[in-house]
Short mmCIF file of C-alpha atoms in Angstrom, two decimals:
data_model
loop_
_atom_site.label_atom_id
_atom_site.label_comp_id
_atom_site.label_asym_id
_atom_site.label_seq_id
_atom_site.Cartn_x
_atom_site.Cartn_y
_atom_site.Cartn_z
CA PHE A 1 7.66 59.97 -13.00
CA SER A 2 10.92 58.18 -13.47
CA ASP A 3 11.27 57.82 -9.84
CA ASN A 4 7.86 56.08 -9.77
CA ILE A 5 8.75 53.65 -12.70
CA SER A 6 11.92 52.72 -10.96
CA ALA A 7 9.97 52.22 -7.56
CA LEU A 8 7.74 49.90 -9.43
CA LEU A 9 10.56 48.08 -11.18
CA TRP A 10 12.16 47.52 -7.58
CA THR A 11 8.96 46.44 -6.06
CA TYR A 12 8.42 43.94 -9.01
CA MET A 13 12.02 42.57 -8.76
CA PHE A 14 11.47 42.34 -5.07
CA PHE A 15 8.44 40.16 -5.54
CA TYR A 16 9.97 38.15 -8.45
CA ALA A 17 12.98 37.29 -6.12
CA ILE A 18 10.45 35.85 -3.34
CA MET A 19 8.78 33.87 -5.94
CA ILE A 20 12.12 32.30 -7.11
CA PHE A 21 13.19 31.75 -3.49
CA GLY A 22 10.11 29.90 -2.84
CA LYS A 23 10.66 27.58 -5.85
CA ILE A 24 14.01 26.59 -4.51
CA TYR A 25 13.41 26.65 -0.96
CA GLY A 26 14.72 23.32 0.64
CA LYS A 27 16.74 22.58 -2.60
CA SER A 28 19.61 25.01 -2.25
CA LEU A 29 19.48 26.30 1.18
CA PRO A 30 22.17 25.23 3.67
CA ARG A 31 21.50 22.19 5.55
CA LYS A 32 20.85 24.00 8.90
CA TYR A 33 17.98 25.96 7.48
CA ILE A 34 16.65 22.82 6.08
CA LYS A 35 16.87 21.13 9.43
CA GLU A 36 14.94 24.24 11.19
CA ARG A 37 12.09 23.92 8.67
CA ASN A 38 11.69 20.06 9.30
CA LYS A 39 11.42 20.61 13.02
CA THR A 40 7.90 22.13 12.44
CA MET A 41 6.76 20.44 9.30
CA GLU A 42 3.66 18.37 9.54
CA ILE A 43 3.37 14.96 7.84
CA LEU A 44 -0.05 14.01 6.76
CA TYR A 45 -1.11 10.61 5.44
CA LYS A 46 -2.91 10.37 1.96
CA SER A 47 -4.32 7.13 0.10
CA THR A 48 -2.47 5.59 -2.80
CA ARG A 49 -5.81 5.40 -4.62
CA GLY A 50 -6.48 9.10 -3.80
CA ASP A 51 -10.17 9.32 -2.93
CA SER A 52 -9.77 10.17 0.64
CA THR A 53 -8.64 13.58 2.48
CA PRO A 54 -5.18 13.09 4.05
CA VAL A 55 -5.22 12.33 7.65
CA THR A 56 -2.98 12.61 10.77
CA ALA A 57 -0.27 9.87 11.49
CA SER A 58 -2.31 8.76 14.56
CA MET A 59 -5.44 8.51 12.57
CA ALA A 60 -3.91 6.56 9.92
CA ILE A 61 -2.38 4.14 12.50
CA LEU A 62 -5.95 3.67 13.59
CA LYS A 63 -7.56 3.13 10.18
CA GLY A 64 -4.85 0.85 8.96
CA LEU A 65 -6.39 0.92 5.49
CA SER A 66 -8.15 3.93 3.55
CA GLU A 67 -11.57 3.80 2.94
CA ASP A 68 -10.95 3.62 -0.71
CA GLY A 69 -9.02 0.43 -0.26
CA GLY A 70 -5.67 2.33 -0.67
CA LEU A 71 -2.69 2.18 1.61
CA PHE A 72 -1.56 5.36 3.42
CA VAL A 73 1.63 6.95 2.36
CA PRO A 74 3.23 10.39 3.84
CA THR A 75 2.57 13.56 2.06
CA GLN A 76 6.25 13.70 1.93
CA ILE A 77 9.59 11.98 3.06
CA PRO A 78 11.30 14.04 5.86
CA ALA A 79 14.94 14.47 5.76
CA LEU A 80 17.31 12.75 8.02
CA ASP A 81 18.82 15.92 9.28
CA ILE A 82 21.21 14.74 11.99
CA ASP A 83 24.87 14.10 12.00
CA TYR A 84 25.70 10.62 11.45
CA ALA A 85 28.35 10.96 14.09
CA LYS A 86 25.78 11.82 16.57
CA LEU A 87 23.54 8.84 15.51
CA ALA A 88 26.54 6.59 16.11
CA LYS A 89 26.57 7.48 19.77
CA MET A 90 23.01 6.82 20.31
CA SER A 91 20.95 3.84 21.58
CA TYR A 92 18.48 1.93 19.64
CA GLN A 93 15.79 3.87 21.49
CA GLU A 94 17.35 7.33 20.67
CA VAL A 95 17.61 6.26 17.17
CA ALA A 96 14.11 5.31 17.03
CA TYR A 97 12.81 8.75 18.44
CA VAL A 98 15.09 10.68 15.73
CA VAL A 99 13.58 8.63 12.95
CA MET A 100 9.77 8.03 14.22
CA SER A 101 9.43 11.87 15.23
CA LYS A 102 9.81 13.00 11.75
CA PHE A 103 6.84 10.85 10.52
CA LEU A 104 4.56 10.87 13.36
CA THR A 105 4.20 14.37 13.64
CA ASP A 106 0.95 14.56 15.91
CA PHE A 107 2.34 12.62 18.52
CA SER A 108 4.02 14.59 21.35
CA GLU A 109 7.76 14.17 22.38
CA GLU A 110 6.51 12.65 25.75
CA GLU A 111 3.78 10.43 23.93
CA LEU A 112 6.44 8.88 21.54
CA LYS A 113 9.26 8.44 23.71
CA THR A 114 6.88 6.73 26.10
CA CYS A 115 5.78 4.35 23.30
CA ILE A 116 9.67 3.80 22.55
CA ALA A 117 10.36 2.97 26.06
CA ARG A 118 7.50 0.46 26.75
CA ALA A 119 8.48 -1.32 23.15
CA TYR A 120 12.23 -1.83 23.33
CA ASP A 121 12.81 -3.00 26.80
CA SER A 122 13.59 -6.44 28.71
CA LYS A 123 11.42 -8.38 25.80
CA PHE A 124 14.56 -7.96 23.99
CA ASP A 125 17.61 -10.26 24.78
CA THR A 126 20.10 -7.82 24.20
CA GLU A 127 20.38 -4.05 24.92
CA LYS A 128 21.42 -3.41 21.42
CA ILE A 129 17.99 -4.53 20.37
CA ALA A 130 19.17 -5.08 16.68
CA PRO A 131 22.82 -6.04 16.77
CA VAL A 132 24.87 -6.35 13.59
CA LYS A 133 27.23 -9.49 13.31
CA GLU A 134 30.13 -9.74 10.87
CA VAL A 135 30.40 -13.01 9.25
CA ASN A 136 33.25 -13.36 6.54
CA GLY A 137 32.97 -9.67 5.75
CA ILE A 138 29.41 -9.47 5.45
CA TYR A 139 27.10 -7.72 8.07
CA TYR A 140 24.00 -9.52 9.20
CA LEU A 141 21.41 -7.30 10.98
CA GLU A 142 19.81 -9.64 13.36
CA LEU A 143 16.23 -8.50 13.70
CA PHE A 144 14.93 -11.81 15.73
CA HIS A 145 15.96 -10.75 19.38
CA GLY A 146 12.49 -9.82 20.68
CA ALA A 147 9.57 -11.73 22.26
CA THR A 148 8.81 -14.04 19.31
CA ILE A 149 12.21 -14.29 17.56
CA ALA A 150 11.23 -12.91 14.17
CA PHE A 151 11.69 -9.15 12.81
CA LYS A 152 7.86 -8.54 13.17
CA ASP A 153 8.76 -8.03 16.97
CA MET A 154 10.77 -4.82 15.85
CA ALA A 155 7.59 -3.13 14.77
CA LEU A 156 4.79 -5.13 16.51
CA SER A 157 6.32 -4.40 20.03
CA ILE A 158 5.45 -0.73 19.45
CA LEU A 159 2.29 -0.89 17.37
CA PRO A 160 0.18 -1.48 20.49
CA HIS A 161 1.33 1.44 22.17
CA LEU A 162 1.14 3.68 19.25
CA MET A 163 -2.36 2.48 18.45
CA THR A 164 -3.65 2.83 21.89
CA THR A 165 -2.07 6.36 22.24
CA ALA A 166 -3.88 7.24 18.73
CA ALA A 167 -7.12 6.09 19.93
CA LYS A 168 -6.83 8.47 23.04
CA LYS A 169 -6.00 11.14 20.87
CA ASN A 170 -8.83 10.89 18.49
CA GLN A 171 -11.31 10.18 21.17
CA VAL A 172 -12.22 6.77 19.90
CA LYS A 173 -14.87 4.98 22.00
CA ASN A 174 -15.26 1.73 20.12
CA GLU A 175 -13.11 -1.31 21.03
CA ILE A 176 -10.51 -1.93 18.51
CA VAL A 177 -10.33 -5.10 16.83
CA ILE A 178 -7.07 -6.08 15.09
CA LEU A 179 -7.79 -8.22 12.14
CA THR A 180 -4.60 -9.81 10.42
CA ALA A 181 -3.82 -12.37 8.00
CA THR A 182 -0.37 -13.80 8.60
CA SER A 183 2.05 -16.07 6.52
CA GLY A 184 3.73 -17.08 10.10
CA ASP A 185 5.40 -14.51 11.96
CA THR A 186 3.11 -11.44 12.09
CA GLY A 187 0.44 -13.26 13.81
CA LYS A 188 2.34 -14.48 16.69
CA ALA A 189 4.30 -11.17 17.12
CA ALA A 190 0.89 -8.96 17.04
CA MET A 191 -0.68 -11.25 19.55
CA ALA A 192 2.25 -10.98 21.67
CA GLY A 193 2.08 -7.19 21.54
CA PHE A 194 -1.76 -6.93 21.85
CA ALA A 195 -2.41 -9.70 24.32
CA ASP A 196 -4.53 -8.18 27.15
CA VAL A 197 -4.23 -4.69 26.13
CA PRO A 198 -7.45 -2.93 27.37
CA GLY A 199 -9.84 -1.86 24.66
CA THR A 200 -8.33 -4.20 21.99
CA LYS A 201 -9.12 -7.69 20.51
CA ILE A 202 -6.90 -9.45 18.10
CA ILE A 203 -7.98 -12.04 15.40
CA VAL A 204 -5.42 -13.62 13.43
CA PHE A 205 -5.95 -15.94 10.35
CA TYR A 206 -3.13 -18.26 9.09
CA PRO A 207 -2.66 -21.07 6.51
CA LYS A 208 -3.14 -24.14 8.16
CA HIS A 209 -0.54 -26.18 6.31
CA GLY A 210 1.65 -23.14 5.07
CA VAL A 211 3.86 -22.43 8.36
CA SER A 212 6.29 -24.12 10.37
CA ALA A 213 5.73 -26.32 13.06
CA ILE A 214 7.28 -24.00 15.64
CA GLN A 215 5.43 -21.03 13.94
CA GLU A 216 2.12 -22.81 14.41
CA LYS A 217 2.95 -24.04 17.80
CA GLN A 218 3.66 -20.34 18.93
CA MET A 219 0.40 -19.10 17.60
CA VAL A 220 -2.27 -21.82 18.73
CA THR A 221 -0.70 -21.79 22.35
CA GLN A 222 -1.01 -17.83 22.51
CA ARG A 223 -2.47 -16.49 25.90
CA GLY A 224 -4.72 -13.46 26.41
CA GLU A 225 -8.28 -13.17 26.89
CA ASN A 226 -8.64 -10.98 23.67
CA THR A 227 -6.45 -13.17 21.42
CA TYR A 228 -8.18 -15.50 18.86
CA VAL A 229 -6.12 -17.73 16.23
CA VAL A 230 -7.94 -19.41 13.39
CA GLY A 231 -6.36 -21.69 10.69
CA ILE A 232 -7.65 -21.60 7.22
CA THR A 233 -7.51 -24.33 4.47
CA GLY A 234 -6.16 -22.03 1.86
CA ASN A 235 -2.80 -20.05 1.65
CA PHE A 236 -1.93 -16.81 2.84
CA ASP A 237 -3.01 -14.98 -0.21
CA ASP A 238 -6.34 -16.36 0.39
CA ALA A 239 -6.56 -15.08 4.08
CA GLN A 240 -4.93 -11.60 2.87
CA THR A 241 -7.42 -11.35 0.21
CA ALA A 242 -10.39 -11.82 2.81
CA VAL A 243 -9.10 -9.60 5.29
CA LYS A 244 -8.81 -6.74 2.94
CA LYS A 245 -12.36 -7.29 1.64
CA MET A 246 -13.53 -7.21 5.12
CA PHE A 247 -11.74 -3.74 5.81
CA ASN A 248 -13.52 -2.43 2.65
CA ASP A 249 -16.89 -3.86 3.52
CA LYS A 250 -19.09 -0.88 4.71
CA GLU A 251 -21.99 -3.07 5.60
CA MET A 252 -19.61 -5.03 7.81
CA ALA A 253 -17.90 -1.94 9.29
CA ALA A 254 -21.83 -0.52 10.19
CA GLU A 255 -22.37 -3.96 11.78
CA LEU A 256 -19.27 -3.72 14.03
CA ASP A 257 -19.82 0.10 14.76
CA SER A 258 -23.35 -0.71 16.06
CA ALA A 259 -21.79 -3.55 18.37
CA GLY A 260 -19.17 -0.96 19.43
CA TYR A 261 -16.18 -2.29 17.32
CA GLN A 262 -13.96 -0.99 14.57
CA PHE A 263 -11.31 -2.84 12.59
CA SER A 264 -7.56 -1.97 12.48
CA SER A 265 -4.64 -3.78 10.99
CA ALA A 266 -1.39 -5.12 12.21
CA ASN A 267 -0.26 -6.16 9.07
CA SER A 268 2.65 -4.33 7.36
CA ILE A 269 0.02 -2.38 5.44
CA ASN A 270 -0.37 -0.44 8.54
CA ILE A 271 1.98 2.62 8.44
CA GLY A 272 2.50 2.00 12.32
CA ARG A 273 4.14 -1.02 11.09
CA LEU A 274 6.48 0.54 8.26
CA VAL A 275 8.02 3.56 10.19
CA PRO A 276 9.35 1.63 13.08
CA GLN A 277 10.97 -0.71 10.25
CA ILE A 278 12.74 2.14 8.96
CA VAL A 279 14.43 2.73 12.31
CA TYR A 280 16.74 -0.33 12.06
CA TYR A 281 18.19 0.47 8.85
CA VAL A 282 19.28 3.87 10.08
CA TYR A 283 20.63 2.18 13.19
CA ALA A 284 22.43 -0.57 11.24
CA TYR A 285 24.32 2.41 9.53
CA ALA A 286 25.01 4.36 12.86
CA THR A 287 26.40 0.82 14.12
CA LEU A 288 28.93 0.31 11.27
CA LEU A 289 30.08 3.90 11.49
CA GLY A 290 30.49 3.69 15.17
CA GLU A 291 32.33 0.50 15.02
CA GLY A 292 34.70 2.10 12.26
CA LYS A 293 33.34 -0.42 9.53
CA ILE A 294 32.18 2.41 7.34
CA LYS A 295 33.16 6.16 6.89
CA GLU A 296 30.48 8.96 7.20
CA GLY A 297 28.70 9.33 4.05
CA GLU A 298 30.04 5.79 2.66
CA LYS A 299 27.37 4.09 1.08
CA MET A 300 26.16 0.41 2.03
CA ASN A 301 23.96 -1.95 0.24
CA VAL A 302 20.85 -3.74 1.75
CA VAL A 303 19.79 -7.25 1.23
CA VAL A 304 16.30 -7.83 2.53
CA PRO A 305 14.44 -11.35 2.27
CA THR A 306 11.00 -10.47 0.91
CA GLY A 307 7.38 -11.57 0.79
CA ASN A 308 4.84 -8.73 1.32
CA PHE A 309 7.46 -5.91 0.56
CA GLY A 310 7.17 -4.11 3.63
CA ASN A 311 10.49 -4.61 5.01
CA ILE A 312 12.54 -3.70 1.99
CA LEU A 313 9.93 -0.92 1.12
CA ALA A 314 11.30 0.58 4.85
CA ALA A 315 14.69 0.58 3.56
CA TYR A 316 13.75 2.46 0.28
CA TYR A 317 11.98 5.12 2.50
CA ALA A 318 15.28 5.31 4.72
CA LYS A 319 17.18 6.07 1.44
CA LYS A 320 14.66 8.39 0.40
CA MET A 321 15.24 10.27 3.97
CA GLY A 322 18.96 10.60 2.91
CA LEU A 323 20.53 7.47 4.50
CA PRO A 324 23.50 6.48 2.31
CA ILE A 325 21.99 3.32 0.75
CA GLN A 326 23.46 2.35 -2.63
CA LYS A 327 21.49 -0.76 -3.98
CA LEU A 328 18.33 -2.16 -2.55
CA ILE A 329 18.74 -5.97 -3.12
CA CYS A 330 15.26 -7.77 -2.95
CA ALA A 331 15.56 -11.54 -2.37
CA SER A 332 12.77 -13.74 -3.36
CA ASN A 333 12.13 -17.57 -2.85
CA GLU A 334 10.75 -20.10 -5.40
CA ASN A 335 7.53 -18.00 -5.62
CA ARG A 336 9.76 -15.31 -7.43
CA VAL A 337 6.79 -13.01 -8.21
CA LEU A 338 8.80 -9.76 -7.05
CA TYR A 339 11.86 -11.19 -8.92
CA ASP A 340 9.88 -11.51 -12.27
CA PHE A 341 8.57 -7.91 -11.71
CA PHE A 342 11.91 -6.41 -11.38
CA SER A 343 13.00 -8.39 -14.27
CA THR A 344 10.28 -7.76 -16.65
CA GLY A 345 8.16 -4.90 -15.36
CA THR A 346 5.14 -7.24 -15.11
CA TYR A 347 3.63 -8.12 -11.90
CA ASP A 348 1.65 -11.39 -12.33
CA ARG A 349 0.21 -13.59 -9.65
CA ARG A 350 -1.04 -16.10 -11.93
CA ARG A 351 1.25 -18.95 -11.13
CA GLU A 352 1.37 -21.96 -9.08
CA PHE A 353 1.81 -21.24 -5.25
CA LYS A 354 4.57 -22.97 -3.87
CA LEU A 355 5.13 -24.08 -0.42
CA THR A 356 8.75 -23.58 0.72
CA SER A 357 11.08 -23.88 3.68
CA SER A 358 10.81 -19.98 4.02
CA PRO A 359 7.16 -19.70 4.52
CA SER A 360 6.99 -16.11 5.64
CA MET A 361 7.86 -15.43 1.80
CA ASP A 362 5.32 -17.74 0.23
CA ILE A 363 3.20 -14.70 -1.12
CA LEU A 364 1.90 -14.10 -4.38
CA ILE A 365 0.36 -10.66 -3.76
CA SER A 366 3.00 -8.27 -2.27
CA SER A 367 0.67 -5.88 -0.78
CA ASN A 368 3.36 -3.22 0.27
CA LEU A 369 4.65 -3.02 -3.40
CA GLU A 370 1.59 -0.78 -3.99
CA ARG A 371 3.38 2.00 -1.95
CA LEU A 372 6.47 1.87 -4.53
CA ILE A 373 4.08 1.71 -7.73
CA TYR A 374 2.33 4.85 -6.18
CA ALA A 375 5.82 6.60 -6.08
CA LEU A 376 6.89 5.54 -9.35
CA THR A 377 3.63 7.10 -11.03
CA GLY A 378 4.65 10.20 -9.88
CA GLU A 379 1.95 9.82 -7.06
CA ASP A 380 -0.63 9.60 -9.61
CA ALA A 381 -3.46 7.96 -7.45
CA GLY A 382 -5.69 7.37 -10.50
CA LYS A 383 -2.73 5.17 -12.33
CA CYS A 384 -1.95 3.42 -9.26
CA ARG A 385 -5.76 2.62 -8.78
CA GLY A 386 -5.87 1.48 -12.14
CA LEU A 387 -2.95 -0.88 -11.89
CA MET A 388 -4.21 -2.44 -8.47
CA GLU A 389 -7.70 -2.95 -10.03
CA ALA A 390 -6.09 -4.75 -12.98
CA LEU A 391 -3.96 -6.94 -10.44
CA SER A 392 -7.37 -7.85 -8.77
CA ARG A 393 -9.52 -8.27 -12.04
CA ASP A 394 -6.85 -9.86 -14.33
CA GLY A 395 -4.37 -11.02 -11.85
CA ASN A 396 -1.56 -8.96 -13.52
CA TYR A 397 -0.34 -5.52 -14.56
CA THR A 398 2.51 -4.04 -16.49
CA ILE A 399 4.25 -0.75 -15.76
CA THR A 400 5.69 1.69 -18.20
CA GLU A 401 9.09 1.89 -19.41
CA GLU A 402 9.39 5.50 -17.52
CA MET A 403 8.22 3.95 -14.09
CA ARG A 404 10.85 0.97 -14.76
CA GLU A 405 13.65 3.68 -14.76
CA GLY A 406 12.50 4.49 -11.11
CA LEU A 407 13.54 1.00 -10.25
CA SER A 408 17.22 1.43 -10.70
CA ASP A 409 17.77 1.50 -6.84
CA PHE A 410 16.71 -2.04 -6.63
CA TYR A 411 18.31 -5.49 -7.53
CA GLY A 412 15.89 -8.38 -7.66
CA ASN A 413 16.90 -12.18 -7.45
CA TYR A 414 15.65 -15.33 -6.26
CA CYS A 415 16.97 -18.72 -4.48
CA SER A 416 15.47 -22.14 -5.13
CA GLU A 417 15.16 -24.49 -2.34
CA GLY A 418 18.52 -26.25 -2.91
CA GLU A 419 20.31 -22.71 -3.11
CA THR A 420 18.86 -21.88 0.22
CA SER A 421 20.00 -25.02 1.69
CA GLU A 422 23.57 -24.16 0.07
CA ALA A 423 23.52 -20.83 1.87
CA ILE A 424 22.83 -22.28 5.15
CA SER A 425 25.72 -24.94 4.83
CA ALA A 426 28.08 -22.69 3.28
CA THR A 427 27.72 -19.86 6.16
CA TYR A 428 27.70 -22.53 8.82
CA TYR A 429 30.90 -24.33 7.47
CA GLY A 430 32.59 -21.37 6.42
CA GLY A 431 31.74 -19.00 9.00
CA ASN A 432 30.33 -20.73 12.03
CA TYR A 433 27.26 -18.90 11.74
CA VAL A 434 23.68 -20.54 11.88
CA MET A 435 21.11 -18.74 9.96
CA ASP A 436 17.25 -19.45 9.07
CA THR A 437 15.77 -20.02 5.70
CA HIS A 438 14.53 -16.50 4.95
CA THR A 439 18.14 -14.88 5.89
CA ALA A 440 19.65 -17.83 3.73
CA VAL A 441 17.58 -16.76 0.69
CA ALA A 442 18.95 -13.03 1.23
CA ALA A 443 22.38 -14.57 1.57
CA GLY A 444 22.22 -16.54 -1.56
CA VAL A 445 20.83 -13.66 -3.65
CA TYR A 446 23.76 -11.56 -2.41
CA GLN A 447 26.09 -13.99 -3.78
CA LYS A 448 24.45 -14.00 -6.94
CA TYR A 449 24.63 -10.03 -7.00
CA LEU A 450 28.18 -10.46 -6.41
CA ARG A 451 28.91 -12.55 -9.06
CA GLU A 452 27.01 -10.52 -11.64
CA THR A 453 28.26 -7.08 -10.40
CA GLY A 454 31.47 -7.49 -8.75
CA ASP A 455 30.06 -4.52 -6.40
CA ARG A 456 31.99 -4.88 -2.97
CA THR A 457 30.22 -2.05 -1.16
CA VAL A 458 29.50 -2.56 2.49
CA THR A 459 26.45 -4.81 2.70
CA VAL A 460 23.98 -5.41 5.33
CA ILE A 461 21.76 -8.43 5.19
CA ALA A 462 18.41 -8.26 7.03
CA SER A 463 18.43 -11.47 9.18
CA THR A 464 14.85 -11.72 9.67
CA ALA A 465 14.21 -14.70 11.87
CA SER A 466 15.97 -17.01 14.39
CA PRO A 467 16.97 -20.39 12.96
CA TYR A 468 15.26 -21.92 15.86
CA LYS A 469 11.82 -21.16 14.24
CA PHE A 470 12.77 -23.28 11.28
CA ALA A 471 14.91 -25.98 12.96
CA ARG A 472 14.16 -28.79 10.69
CA SER A 473 14.83 -27.00 7.64
CA VAL A 474 18.10 -25.54 9.02
CA MET A 475 19.35 -28.87 10.39
CA GLN A 476 18.65 -30.68 7.22
CA ALA A 477 20.53 -28.30 5.17
CA ILE A 478 23.56 -28.72 7.70
CA ASP A 479 23.57 -32.32 7.31
CA ASN A 480 20.77 -33.98 5.60
CA THR A 481 21.32 -37.41 7.07
CA ARG A 482 22.64 -37.29 10.43
CA TYR A 483 19.51 -35.28 11.94
CA GLU A 484 16.87 -37.26 10.00
CA GLY A 485 14.05 -38.58 12.34
CA LEU A 486 14.81 -36.45 15.00
CA GLU A 487 11.67 -34.66 16.69
CA ASP A 488 11.24 -30.88 16.43
CA PHE A 489 12.58 -30.19 20.16
CA GLN A 490 15.19 -32.69 19.65
CA LEU A 491 16.41 -30.71 16.51
CA ILE A 492 16.42 -27.56 18.56
CA ASP A 493 18.75 -28.76 21.37
CA THR A 494 20.81 -30.22 18.61
CA MET A 495 21.05 -26.82 17.08
CA SER A 496 21.83 -25.12 20.47
CA ARG A 497 24.78 -27.28 20.74
CA LEU A 498 25.93 -26.83 17.30
CA SER A 499 25.69 -22.90 17.37
CA GLY A 500 26.65 -22.22 20.89
CA VAL A 501 23.44 -20.07 21.29
CA PRO A 502 20.94 -21.00 23.86
CA VAL A 503 17.47 -21.83 23.24
CA PRO A 504 15.49 -18.62 22.84
CA LYS A 505 12.76 -18.46 25.75
CA ALA A 506 10.16 -17.94 22.99
CA VAL A 507 10.80 -21.69 21.65
CA ASP A 508 11.35 -23.28 25.24
CA GLU A 509 8.37 -22.26 26.87
CA ILE A 510 6.13 -23.58 24.07
CA ARG A 511 7.50 -27.20 24.46
CA THR A 512 4.87 -28.21 26.98
CA ALA A 513 2.39 -25.36 26.25
CA PRO A 514 -1.24 -26.58 25.79
CA VAL A 515 -3.18 -25.58 22.47
CA LEU A 516 -5.58 -23.09 23.37
CA HIS A 517 -7.04 -22.14 19.64
CA ASP A 518 -8.09 -25.11 17.29
CA ARG A 519 -10.30 -23.56 15.01
CA VAL A 520 -9.86 -24.14 11.30
CA VAL A 521 -12.21 -22.57 8.58
CA ASP A 522 -12.53 -22.04 4.83
CA ALA A 523 -11.21 -18.71 3.68
CA CYS A 524 -14.69 -18.00 2.21
CA ASP A 525 -16.03 -18.40 6.08
CA MET A 526 -13.51 -15.77 7.64
CA PRO A 527 -16.12 -12.97 7.61
CA LYS A 528 -18.70 -15.34 9.56
CA THR A 529 -15.94 -16.56 11.89
CA VAL A 530 -15.22 -13.01 12.81
CA LYS A 531 -18.62 -12.09 13.58
CA GLU A 532 -19.04 -15.05 15.54
CA ILE A 533 -15.96 -14.35 17.53
CA LEU A 534 -17.23 -11.10 18.26
CA ASN A 535 -20.82 -12.13 18.92
CA ILE A 536 -22.42 -9.99 16.20
CA THR A 537 -25.63 -11.33 14.97
CA CYS A 538 -27.12 -10.17 11.59
#
């Protein structure tokens, strides 16, 4: 009898030990075991608003937006389980595979490597793809060496390849219609990526009076039988709101389906945009490590000029993967909706919309912030949905004190137009480096952060666009009187002489390019315009 009791006790203890082991698995196991587990871990994507079944990465990329209006987020953030010393010896393409393969788990190695090879090639004017430049002890991660000289190229060079691969994997028969709102850079980068890609059309809406002259010229001269560019009389938020409504319009979806089409998005709300953006923060750290600017495991700060919140959210995901990032510094322009959110816990879009010299940040509804809000709620889709509905209904929402504690990784501030010009001038005269207006917002905010905190952690500033895209604002900041009266391309040539940097091909080729897209509509007419473009009759 006692032997039986003893056997039962041992059996009970054995299964209890298994249960405890299961609870702590992944938390206290050696790193090599976690690495083996992650090799086979499938990452699915769920909605921030919770009403849809999780889908594969390829399906999330195709859909762009969940049917319930939410954004797709990974079911878990995978660990960056590789020695940084190895990363430091890798090319950009190799780092891209390491990072992206952990998120896009239903893509085969061959599929993903093919997409990466096609994206990061001679379209970029440097083999490094995203070089890091040191100026007065600050490191600028240059994300503007692609075909359209803005950071959007980093993700939009690969998105068309991810999307067409995803369509084949999911036996999609319809033609994919990329529907996008742009505040200046996404539109051109998306069109450059999707131009004449079989099985796709791309329709871009932009605020007619809310982009720089070079940005507009780049878009309206875009070639491609499947590309369509439409100006609207409202602002970017008007365009973005209308695009979201069309994505959620079930009747319109049915009309498209009967005509052989389906919507997808190239905006930063698409997870296929967000995942490639994580790569360059990992690459920046690897570059600093390889150059001896930082020691393995030493932390860095990241400063990001932010409008729609996607670029800094990618850095947040990189930190969650284990990349040693200390502080995420969110830089806003005079629209300052994100600065106010980080300062007060209240997101309030009810304010005057300001047109600034950093137009890609002229945004009052930062769509990607929803993904951070979802994380702050403890992944409570109901709470997240309620806050987003309040924003849509009332124009604002306030997060709880407990949620605000989750913002400790972030620092937010903003630059006025004058401060932005001062940052351009100071960096040019003090460091012989010419930066664009968006990067200048980040540089100015970083100086405020230094004054407030004294934190001298190695810092990387995301340099999001070439100064050639905003030549007038940049040259006025360098000398407000000398260059007054010059035409845009005269300013560009002058900038080239000052900086010693040749005029990028993306700018030079539009000097005499003909305007191919001249349609302008009211925001309320955007759905009608889409149907006209696609020849859909009610």
